[in-house]
mmCIF file of C-alpha atoms and ligand atoms in Angstrom:
data_model
loop_
_atom_site.group_PDB
_atom_site.id
_atom_site.type_symbol
_atom_site.label_atom_id
_atom_site.label_comp_id
_atom_site.label_asym_id
_atom_site.label_seq_id
_atom_site.Cartn_x
_atom_site.Cartn_y
_atom_site.Cartn_z
ATOM 1 C CA MET A 911 177.245 125.959 41.739
ATOM 2 C CA GLU A 912 176.317 129.664 41.719
ATOM 3 C CA LYS A 913 178.794 131.764 43.705
ATOM 4 C CA ARG A 914 177.113 133.517 46.624
ATOM 5 C CA PRO A 915 177.434 137.373 46.815
ATOM 6 C CA PRO A 916 180.553 138.367 48.777
ATOM 7 C CA THR A 917 180.489 139.705 52.371
ATOM 8 C CA LEU A 918 181.783 143.251 52.878
ATOM 9 C CA GLY A 919 184.968 141.762 54.306
ATOM 10 C CA GLU A 920 185.485 139.586 51.215
ATOM 11 C CA PHE A 921 184.657 142.501 48.915
ATOM 12 C CA LEU A 922 187.294 144.711 50.629
ATOM 13 C CA ILE A 923 189.931 141.957 50.216
ATOM 14 C CA ASP A 924 188.958 141.215 46.627
ATOM 15 C CA ASN A 925 189.136 144.940 45.764
ATOM 16 C CA GLN A 926 191.931 146.034 47.923
ATOM 17 C CA ASN A 927 194.228 146.834 45.001
ATOM 18 C CA SER A 928 191.714 149.137 43.425
ATOM 19 C CA PHE A 929 191.538 151.379 46.497
ATOM 20 C CA PRO A 930 193.490 154.577 46.263
ATOM 21 C CA TYR A 931 196.886 154.385 48.016
ATOM 22 C CA ALA A 932 196.169 150.627 48.555
ATOM 23 C CA THR A 933 198.097 150.063 51.743
ATOM 24 C CA GLY A 934 195.529 148.065 53.670
ATOM 25 C CA GLU A 935 194.793 151.094 55.939
ATOM 26 C CA LEU A 936 191.642 152.022 54.002
ATOM 27 C CA SER A 937 190.320 148.514 54.230
ATOM 28 C CA ARG A 938 190.926 148.376 57.958
ATOM 29 C CA LEU A 939 189.277 151.810 58.282
ATOM 30 C CA LEU A 940 186.153 150.638 56.367
ATOM 31 C CA ASN A 941 186.086 147.510 58.513
ATOM 32 C CA SER A 942 186.138 149.534 61.695
ATOM 33 C CA ILE A 943 183.170 151.641 60.361
ATOM 34 C CA ARG A 944 181.426 148.300 59.679
ATOM 35 C CA LEU A 945 181.893 147.262 63.247
ATOM 36 C CA ALA A 946 180.754 150.527 64.738
ATOM 37 C CA ALA A 947 177.666 150.430 62.447
ATOM 38 C CA LYS A 948 176.730 147.017 63.695
ATOM 39 C CA MET A 949 176.911 148.296 67.285
ATOM 40 C CA VAL A 950 174.756 151.331 66.482
ATOM 41 C CA ASN A 951 172.345 149.208 64.564
ATOM 42 C CA HIS A 952 171.821 146.980 67.593
ATOM 43 C CA GLU A 953 170.842 149.988 69.702
ATOM 44 C CA VAL A 954 168.651 151.621 67.027
ATOM 45 C CA ASN A 955 166.766 148.359 66.538
ATOM 46 C CA LYS A 956 165.771 148.144 70.181
ATOM 47 C CA ALA A 957 165.396 151.935 70.765
ATOM 48 C CA GLY A 958 161.754 151.564 71.612
ATOM 49 C CA LEU A 959 162.481 148.878 74.225
ATOM 50 C CA VAL A 960 165.151 150.397 76.413
ATOM 51 C CA ASP A 961 165.664 153.826 77.804
ATOM 52 C CA ILE A 962 167.742 155.018 74.828
ATOM 53 C CA THR A 963 165.140 157.104 72.912
ATOM 54 C CA GLY A 964 164.373 160.666 73.743
ATOM 55 C CA ALA A 965 166.545 163.678 74.344
ATOM 56 C CA VAL A 966 169.359 164.301 76.763
ATOM 57 C CA ASP A 967 169.691 167.726 78.292
ATOM 58 C CA SER A 968 172.534 168.695 76.057
ATOM 59 C CA VAL A 969 172.779 170.721 72.864
ATOM 60 C CA ASN A 970 175.413 170.083 70.207
ATOM 61 C CA ILE A 971 177.628 172.652 68.446
ATOM 62 C CA GLN A 972 174.903 172.949 65.786
ATOM 63 C CA GLY A 973 172.503 174.202 68.556
ATOM 64 C CA GLU A 974 170.413 170.965 68.105
ATOM 65 C CA GLN A 975 168.903 169.112 71.032
ATOM 66 C CA GLN A 976 170.931 165.930 71.295
ATOM 67 C CA GLN A 977 169.031 162.619 71.355
ATOM 68 C CA LYS A 978 170.424 159.827 73.538
ATOM 69 C CA LEU A 979 171.219 157.691 70.442
ATOM 70 C CA ASP A 980 173.089 160.691 68.933
ATOM 71 C CA VAL A 981 175.417 160.708 71.958
ATOM 72 C CA TYR A 982 175.722 156.929 71.871
ATOM 73 C CA ALA A 983 176.374 156.769 68.177
ATOM 74 C CA ASN A 984 179.036 159.489 68.437
ATOM 75 C CA GLU A 985 180.765 157.619 71.201
ATOM 76 C CA VAL A 986 180.764 154.252 69.352
ATOM 77 C CA PHE A 987 182.116 155.666 66.140
ATOM 78 C CA THR A 988 184.740 157.917 67.894
ATOM 79 C CA LYS A 989 186.004 155.212 70.130
ATOM 80 C CA THR A 990 186.052 152.495 67.427
ATOM 81 C CA LEU A 991 187.937 154.774 64.997
ATOM 82 C CA VAL A 992 190.349 156.122 67.569
ATOM 83 C CA ASN A 993 191.014 152.867 69.375
ATOM 84 C CA ARG A 994 191.964 151.070 66.123
ATOM 85 C CA GLU A 995 194.763 153.569 65.635
ATOM 86 C CA ILE A 996 194.023 153.704 61.911
ATOM 87 C CA ILE A 997 193.435 157.422 61.535
ATOM 88 C CA CYS A 998 195.248 160.530 62.721
ATOM 89 C CA GLY A 999 192.172 162.614 63.352
ATOM 90 C CA LEU A 1000 188.399 162.641 63.518
ATOM 91 C CA ALA A 1001 185.752 165.344 63.105
ATOM 92 C CA SER A 1002 182.193 164.713 64.193
ATOM 93 C CA GLU A 1003 179.064 166.753 63.692
ATOM 94 C CA GLU A 1004 178.352 166.171 67.390
ATOM 95 C CA GLU A 1005 181.769 167.503 68.474
ATOM 96 C CA ASP A 1006 182.747 171.187 68.752
ATOM 97 C CA SER A 1007 186.138 170.594 67.157
ATOM 98 C CA TYR A 1008 188.204 167.844 65.549
ATOM 99 C CA VAL A 1009 189.700 165.066 67.665
ATOM 100 C CA THR A 1010 193.463 164.423 67.492
ATOM 101 C CA VAL A 1011 193.973 160.689 67.904
ATOM 102 C CA PRO A 1012 196.288 160.236 70.953
ATOM 103 C CA GLY A 1013 199.462 158.307 70.818
ATOM 104 C CA PHE A 1014 202.016 160.421 69.031
ATOM 105 C CA ASP A 1015 204.334 157.568 68.132
ATOM 106 C CA LYS A 1016 201.502 155.715 66.342
ATOM 107 C CA SER A 1017 198.510 157.752 65.276
ATOM 108 C CA HIS A 1018 200.431 160.604 63.781
ATOM 109 C CA ARG A 1019 201.915 158.210 61.242
ATOM 110 C CA ASN A 1020 198.407 157.359 59.985
ATOM 111 C CA LYS A 1021 197.407 158.836 56.638
ATOM 112 C CA TYR A 1022 193.610 159.266 56.929
ATOM 113 C CA VAL A 1023 191.151 161.569 58.639
ATOM 114 C CA VAL A 1024 187.416 160.799 58.969
ATOM 115 C CA LEU A 1025 184.493 163.251 59.123
ATOM 116 C CA ILE A 1026 181.251 161.758 60.393
ATOM 117 C CA ASP A 1027 177.611 162.482 61.157
ATOM 118 C CA PRO A 1028 177.043 159.634 63.599
ATOM 119 C CA LEU A 1029 173.258 159.641 63.578
ATOM 120 C CA ASP A 1030 171.688 161.704 60.817
ATOM 121 C CA GLY A 1031 167.992 162.397 61.159
ATOM 122 C CA SER A 1032 167.981 161.505 64.799
ATOM 123 C CA SER A 1033 164.658 163.254 65.428
ATOM 124 C CA ASN A 1034 163.140 160.279 63.600
ATOM 125 C CA ILE A 1035 164.251 157.906 66.409
ATOM 126 C CA ASP A 1036 161.198 158.429 68.703
ATOM 127 C CA VAL A 1037 158.795 157.858 65.817
ATOM 128 C CA ASN A 1038 160.436 154.692 64.608
ATOM 129 C CA ALA A 1039 161.385 156.310 61.301
ATOM 130 C CA PRO A 1040 164.680 155.671 59.426
ATOM 131 C CA VAL A 1041 167.965 157.220 60.576
ATOM 132 C CA GLY A 1042 171.461 156.967 59.231
ATOM 133 C CA THR A 1043 175.235 157.457 59.649
ATOM 134 C CA ILE A 1044 177.303 159.366 57.053
ATOM 135 C CA PHE A 1045 181.083 159.256 56.744
ATOM 136 C CA SER A 1046 183.708 160.954 54.647
ATOM 137 C CA ILE A 1047 187.404 159.924 54.403
ATOM 138 C CA TYR A 1048 190.321 162.098 53.248
ATOM 139 C CA ARG A 1049 194.042 161.632 53.049
ATOM 140 C CA ARG A 1050 195.748 164.028 55.430
ATOM 141 C CA VAL A 1051 197.502 167.104 53.845
ATOM 142 C CA SER A 1052 199.738 167.839 56.873
ATOM 143 C CA PRO A 1053 203.033 165.938 57.150
ATOM 144 C CA VAL A 1054 202.855 162.282 58.334
ATOM 145 C CA GLY A 1055 204.380 162.058 61.792
ATOM 146 C CA THR A 1056 203.013 165.443 62.988
ATOM 147 C CA PRO A 1057 199.702 166.170 64.780
ATOM 148 C CA VAL A 1058 196.664 166.524 62.560
ATOM 149 C CA THR A 1059 195.559 170.131 61.748
ATOM 150 C CA GLU A 1060 192.334 171.741 60.875
ATOM 151 C CA GLU A 1061 193.489 172.047 57.237
ATOM 152 C CA ASP A 1062 193.406 168.183 57.060
ATOM 153 C CA PHE A 1063 189.556 168.480 57.491
ATOM 154 C CA LEU A 1064 188.911 171.635 55.378
ATOM 155 C CA GLN A 1065 189.547 169.825 52.063
ATOM 156 C CA PRO A 1066 187.151 170.175 49.080
ATOM 157 C CA GLY A 1067 184.948 167.152 48.428
ATOM 158 C CA ASN A 1068 186.697 166.165 45.239
ATOM 159 C CA LEU A 1069 189.643 165.050 47.347
ATOM 160 C CA GLN A 1070 187.676 162.442 49.277
ATOM 161 C CA VAL A 1071 189.248 158.957 49.218
ATOM 162 C CA SER A 1072 185.976 157.304 50.296
ATOM 163 C CA ALA A 1073 182.504 158.126 51.487
ATOM 164 C CA GLY A 1074 179.421 156.276 52.550
ATOM 165 C CA TYR A 1075 176.366 155.890 54.611
ATOM 166 C CA ILE A 1076 174.649 153.364 56.814
ATOM 167 C CA LEU A 1077 170.874 153.441 56.632
ATOM 168 C CA TYR A 1078 169.083 151.944 59.618
ATOM 169 C CA GLY A 1079 165.729 151.385 57.951
ATOM 170 C CA THR A 1080 163.515 148.279 57.459
ATOM 171 C CA SER A 1081 166.850 146.655 56.932
ATOM 172 C CA THR A 1082 170.322 147.932 57.557
ATOM 173 C CA ILE A 1083 172.457 148.732 54.527
ATOM 174 C CA MET A 1084 175.960 150.131 54.212
ATOM 175 C CA VAL A 1085 176.609 151.980 50.940
ATOM 176 C CA PHE A 1086 180.015 153.379 50.083
ATOM 177 C CA THR A 1087 182.399 154.414 47.324
ATOM 178 C CA THR A 1088 186.144 154.496 47.055
ATOM 179 C CA GLY A 1089 185.898 156.226 43.692
ATOM 180 C CA ASN A 1090 185.184 153.019 41.675
ATOM 181 C CA GLY A 1091 181.410 153.079 41.718
ATOM 182 C CA VAL A 1092 178.929 152.752 44.550
ATOM 183 C CA HIS A 1093 178.193 149.391 46.250
ATOM 184 C CA GLY A 1094 175.473 148.503 48.909
ATOM 185 C CA PHE A 1095 175.861 145.760 51.580
ATOM 186 C CA THR A 1096 172.753 144.683 53.485
ATOM 187 C CA LEU A 1097 173.241 143.398 57.035
ATOM 188 C CA ASN A 1098 172.185 139.826 57.715
ATOM 189 C CA PRO A 1099 171.326 140.245 61.350
ATOM 190 C CA ALA A 1100 171.284 136.507 61.996
ATOM 191 C CA LEU A 1101 174.893 136.173 60.862
ATOM 192 C CA GLY A 1102 176.014 139.743 61.683
ATOM 193 C CA THR A 1103 177.538 139.980 58.250
ATOM 194 C CA TYR A 1104 176.980 142.604 55.467
ATOM 195 C CA ILE A 1105 176.274 140.929 52.128
ATOM 196 C CA LEU A 1106 176.667 142.701 48.706
ATOM 197 C CA SER A 1107 173.031 143.339 47.791
ATOM 198 C CA HIS A 1108 173.338 146.369 45.487
ATOM 199 C CA PRO A 1109 176.492 146.126 43.307
ATOM 200 C CA ASN A 1110 177.446 149.179 41.237
ATOM 201 C CA MET A 1111 174.391 151.388 42.137
ATOM 202 C CA LYS A 1112 173.361 153.833 39.392
ATOM 203 C CA ILE A 1113 170.872 156.672 39.773
ATOM 204 C CA PRO A 1114 168.414 157.017 36.863
ATOM 205 C CA PRO A 1115 169.205 160.172 34.853
ATOM 206 C CA ASN A 1116 165.615 161.307 35.338
ATOM 207 C CA GLY A 1117 162.946 160.542 37.836
ATOM 208 C CA ASN A 1118 159.568 161.687 39.211
ATOM 209 C CA ILE A 1119 160.291 162.080 42.960
ATOM 210 C CA TYR A 1120 161.055 165.442 44.430
ATOM 211 C CA SER A 1121 162.094 165.702 48.041
ATOM 212 C CA VAL A 1122 161.912 169.035 49.924
ATOM 213 C CA ASN A 1123 160.425 170.363 53.198
ATOM 214 C CA GLU A 1124 157.515 172.218 51.589
ATOM 215 C CA GLY A 1125 156.652 173.616 55.031
ATOM 216 C CA LYS A 1126 159.427 176.155 54.402
ATOM 217 C CA TYR A 1127 158.084 177.143 50.956
ATOM 218 C CA ALA A 1128 157.253 180.722 51.994
ATOM 219 C CA HIS A 1129 160.931 181.277 52.964
ATOM 220 C CA PHE A 1130 162.538 179.881 49.763
ATOM 221 C CA PRO A 1131 164.061 182.138 47.109
ATOM 222 C CA GLN A 1132 161.815 182.718 44.023
ATOM 223 C CA GLY A 1133 163.745 180.320 41.746
ATOM 224 C CA VAL A 1134 163.182 177.479 44.252
ATOM 225 C CA LYS A 1135 159.518 178.355 44.587
ATOM 226 C CA LYS A 1136 159.134 178.325 40.778
ATOM 227 C CA TYR A 1137 160.891 174.890 40.549
ATOM 228 C CA ILE A 1138 158.481 173.435 43.187
ATOM 229 C CA LYS A 1139 155.562 174.793 41.217
ATOM 230 C CA TYR A 1140 157.021 173.158 38.078
ATOM 231 C CA CYS A 1141 157.217 169.904 39.970
ATOM 232 C CA GLN A 1142 153.446 170.207 40.814
ATOM 233 C CA GLN A 1143 152.266 171.144 37.325
ATOM 234 C CA GLU A 1144 150.216 168.567 35.389
ATOM 235 C CA GLU A 1145 152.315 167.996 32.282
ATOM 236 C CA GLY A 1146 154.226 164.984 30.920
ATOM 237 C CA ASP A 1147 155.279 162.884 33.885
ATOM 238 C CA ARG A 1148 154.364 165.681 36.290
ATOM 239 C CA PRO A 1149 152.990 166.324 38.861
ATOM 240 C CA TYR A 1150 155.883 164.380 40.440
ATOM 241 C CA THR A 1151 155.481 162.451 43.629
ATOM 242 C CA SER A 1152 156.582 164.307 46.805
ATOM 243 C CA ARG A 1153 158.522 162.197 49.319
ATOM 244 C CA TYR A 1154 160.304 163.662 52.397
ATOM 245 C CA ILE A 1155 161.479 161.340 55.177
ATOM 246 C CA GLY A 1156 163.314 163.953 57.256
ATOM 247 C CA ALA A 1157 166.534 161.938 57.172
ATOM 248 C CA LEU A 1158 168.968 162.767 54.394
ATOM 249 C CA VAL A 1159 170.343 159.233 54.233
ATOM 250 C CA ALA A 1160 166.881 157.760 53.593
ATOM 251 C CA ASP A 1161 165.829 160.392 51.101
ATOM 252 C CA VAL A 1162 169.113 160.113 49.081
ATOM 253 C CA HIS A 1163 169.114 156.215 49.179
ATOM 254 C CA ARG A 1164 165.547 156.161 47.746
ATOM 255 C CA ASN A 1165 166.481 158.694 45.101
ATOM 256 C CA ILE A 1166 169.564 156.766 43.997
ATOM 257 C CA LEU A 1167 167.523 153.596 43.648
ATOM 258 C CA LYS A 1168 164.429 155.157 41.973
ATOM 259 C CA GLY A 1169 165.617 158.430 40.507
ATOM 260 C CA GLY A 1170 164.669 161.738 42.077
ATOM 261 C CA ILE A 1171 165.895 165.080 43.395
ATOM 262 C CA PHE A 1172 166.581 166.166 46.992
ATOM 263 C CA LEU A 1173 166.587 169.883 47.903
ATOM 264 C CA TYR A 1174 167.626 171.591 51.049
ATOM 265 C CA PRO A 1175 167.846 175.190 49.684
ATOM 266 C CA GLN A 1176 168.882 178.394 51.396
ATOM 267 C CA SER A 1177 165.938 180.395 52.774
ATOM 268 C CA SER A 1178 165.200 183.687 54.542
ATOM 269 C CA GLN A 1179 165.432 181.675 57.770
ATOM 270 C CA ALA A 1180 168.822 180.003 56.876
ATOM 271 C CA GLU A 1181 170.936 181.798 54.261
ATOM 272 C CA ASN A 1182 173.141 178.784 53.719
ATOM 273 C CA GLY A 1183 170.501 176.183 54.257
ATOM 274 C CA LYS A 1184 170.812 173.604 57.065
ATOM 275 C CA LEU A 1185 172.970 170.719 55.803
ATOM 276 C CA ARG A 1186 176.633 170.602 56.749
ATOM 277 C CA LEU A 1187 179.117 170.679 53.887
ATOM 278 C CA LEU A 1188 181.737 168.332 55.472
ATOM 279 C CA TYR A 1189 179.625 165.711 57.187
ATOM 280 C CA GLU A 1190 176.533 165.467 54.942
ATOM 281 C CA CYS A 1191 176.815 167.236 51.549
ATOM 282 C CA ASN A 1192 180.303 166.221 50.429
ATOM 283 C CA PRO A 1193 179.997 162.522 51.177
ATOM 284 C CA MET A 1194 176.526 162.405 49.602
ATOM 285 C CA ALA A 1195 177.769 164.373 46.618
ATOM 286 C CA PHE A 1196 180.589 161.911 46.109
ATOM 287 C CA LEU A 1197 178.171 158.877 46.221
ATOM 288 C CA ILE A 1198 175.617 160.603 43.981
ATOM 289 C CA GLU A 1199 178.187 161.585 41.333
ATOM 290 C CA GLN A 1200 179.798 158.116 41.445
ATOM 291 C CA ALA A 1201 176.267 156.745 40.796
ATOM 292 C CA GLY A 1202 175.912 159.058 37.789
ATOM 293 C CA GLY A 1203 173.949 161.930 39.315
ATOM 294 C CA ARG A 1204 174.728 165.556 40.218
ATOM 295 C CA ALA A 1205 175.125 167.563 43.442
ATOM 296 C CA SER A 1206 175.218 171.373 43.542
ATOM 297 C CA ASP A 1207 174.381 174.248 45.855
ATOM 298 C CA GLY A 1208 172.088 175.486 43.134
ATOM 299 C CA HIS A 1209 174.939 177.163 41.282
ATOM 300 C CA ARG A 1210 178.275 175.377 41.980
ATOM 301 C CA ARG A 1211 179.224 171.694 42.142
ATOM 302 C CA ILE A 1212 179.274 170.788 45.854
ATOM 303 C CA MET A 1213 182.616 168.936 45.632
ATOM 304 C CA GLU A 1214 184.455 172.032 44.355
ATOM 305 C CA ILE A 1215 183.509 174.220 47.283
ATOM 306 C CA LYS A 1216 186.614 175.060 49.415
ATOM 307 C CA PRO A 1217 185.521 174.701 53.014
ATOM 308 C CA THR A 1218 186.332 177.560 55.357
ATOM 309 C CA GLU A 1219 185.051 176.128 58.620
ATOM 310 C CA LEU A 1220 184.304 172.732 60.199
ATOM 311 C CA HIS A 1221 180.568 173.118 60.610
ATOM 312 C CA GLN A 1222 179.929 175.140 57.496
ATOM 313 C CA ARG A 1223 176.461 174.795 55.989
ATOM 314 C CA VAL A 1224 175.572 174.940 52.273
ATOM 315 C CA PRO A 1225 172.367 174.685 50.188
ATOM 316 C CA PHE A 1226 172.146 171.147 48.735
ATOM 317 C CA ILE A 1227 170.392 170.209 45.478
ATOM 318 C CA ALA A 1228 171.249 166.648 44.381
ATOM 319 C CA GLY A 1229 170.022 163.558 42.555
ATOM 320 C CA SER A 1230 169.163 162.602 38.975
ATOM 321 C CA GLU A 1231 171.291 164.586 36.550
ATOM 322 C CA GLU A 1232 168.351 165.868 34.357
ATOM 323 C CA MET A 1233 166.343 166.911 37.492
ATOM 324 C CA VAL A 1234 169.246 168.854 38.964
ATOM 325 C CA ASP A 1235 169.874 170.528 35.636
ATOM 326 C CA LYS A 1236 166.218 171.639 35.488
ATOM 327 C CA ALA A 1237 166.202 172.862 39.057
ATOM 328 C CA GLU A 1238 169.356 174.950 38.400
ATOM 329 C CA GLU A 1239 167.669 176.522 35.354
ATOM 330 C CA PHE A 1240 164.970 177.961 37.612
ATOM 331 C CA MET A 1241 167.476 179.035 40.257
ATOM 332 C CA LYS A 1242 169.560 180.894 37.632
ATOM 333 C CA GLU A 1243 166.405 182.990 36.823
ATOM 334 C CA ALA A 1244 165.929 184.556 40.237
HETATM 335 P P1 LIG B 1776 164.126 169.726 58.255
HETATM 336 C C1 LIG B 1776 168.276 165.828 59.928
HETATM 337 O O1 LIG B 1776 168.235 166.661 61.060
HETATM 338 C C2 LIG B 1776 168.801 166.615 58.789
HETATM 339 O O2 LIG B 1776 170.105 167.036 59.003
HETATM 340 C C3 LIG B 1776 168.809 165.751 57.531
HETATM 341 O O3 LIG B 1776 168.954 164.383 57.765
HETATM 342 C C4 LIG B 1776 167.377 165.988 56.992
HETATM 343 O O4 LIG B 1776 167.355 165.855 55.532
HETATM 344 C C5 LIG B 1776 167.143 167.429 57.298
HETATM 345 O O5 LIG B 1776 167.974 167.670 58.495
HETATM 346 C C6 LIG B 1776 165.706 167.704 57.726
HETATM 347 O O6 LIG B 1776 165.603 169.047 58.013
HETATM 348 O O7 LIG B 1776 164.460 171.217 58.548
HETATM 349 O O8 LIG B 1776 163.348 169.551 56.994
HETATM 350 O O9 LIG B 1776 163.521 168.993 59.430
#
């Protein structure tokens, strides 16, 4: 009889020994993210039916109007991760600073810190378009048994132990890596379990989808403008198809499956672009590189950038290797 695909829980048990520093903590950590994602998914799926869509009268540290689901998702992930006493600290895009997990005797003995964008693309909520959660996990650098420090969060992306996203789309999928490839688990809502649906995801080395907010074209640097015009020229497999969902998780997930490039460049309006290095670019870069693609800021590999502040923004050019190579050629010119 053909063996059914494993659930996420079974996968974590079966692969426990391949996780870095296999002590069971990482498995428990990924399991707590799985639970929080189910809770957020439940609310996202009924957003149109209950009073949970729309904005609250608060603005987050990014200066962005918070949506009700933003606040809810942040609370769910923060409480689930802190209450399980698995981590020593947490940083969220929605929080001004990092959160030290209370309970000196226990939490400070934990080895991992988590950085999270609880609900990426939240402006899509009210129009029933896809949204996502992005997470990034590091091993602390400060001594175990002491309170977590900012340095624990300001680590370059190449030190990530794990990273992943949950895409709340036409179905809900959790995609993550622990440095041994990228695997996708689709939620079976009837059973409440995530089933391995996309084992060992690989991004095609080339593709014909480019993803950029062309409404900002006038503000892009010359090299970016030239690359966009290159994408639109009739030659070979071009013009490419333009696809832009307005939620990083959805655009990146599509590009990993089909091949493509995503660009959020710097501009005259935003000299470092919009996307956050720690909560969005590093985890996505880890996943894309593990899937065989590339992620740069147009000049440097994203995962080699040494962060200087928690909410730092960087330009983000990522996806199929040959497409990122070509885009960087144009960006070198001007
Ligand atoms: P713009 C969502 O706010 C987000 O952080 C990403 O998910 C998305 O790719 C990007 O911003 C969209 O930004 O400026 O094109 O609306």
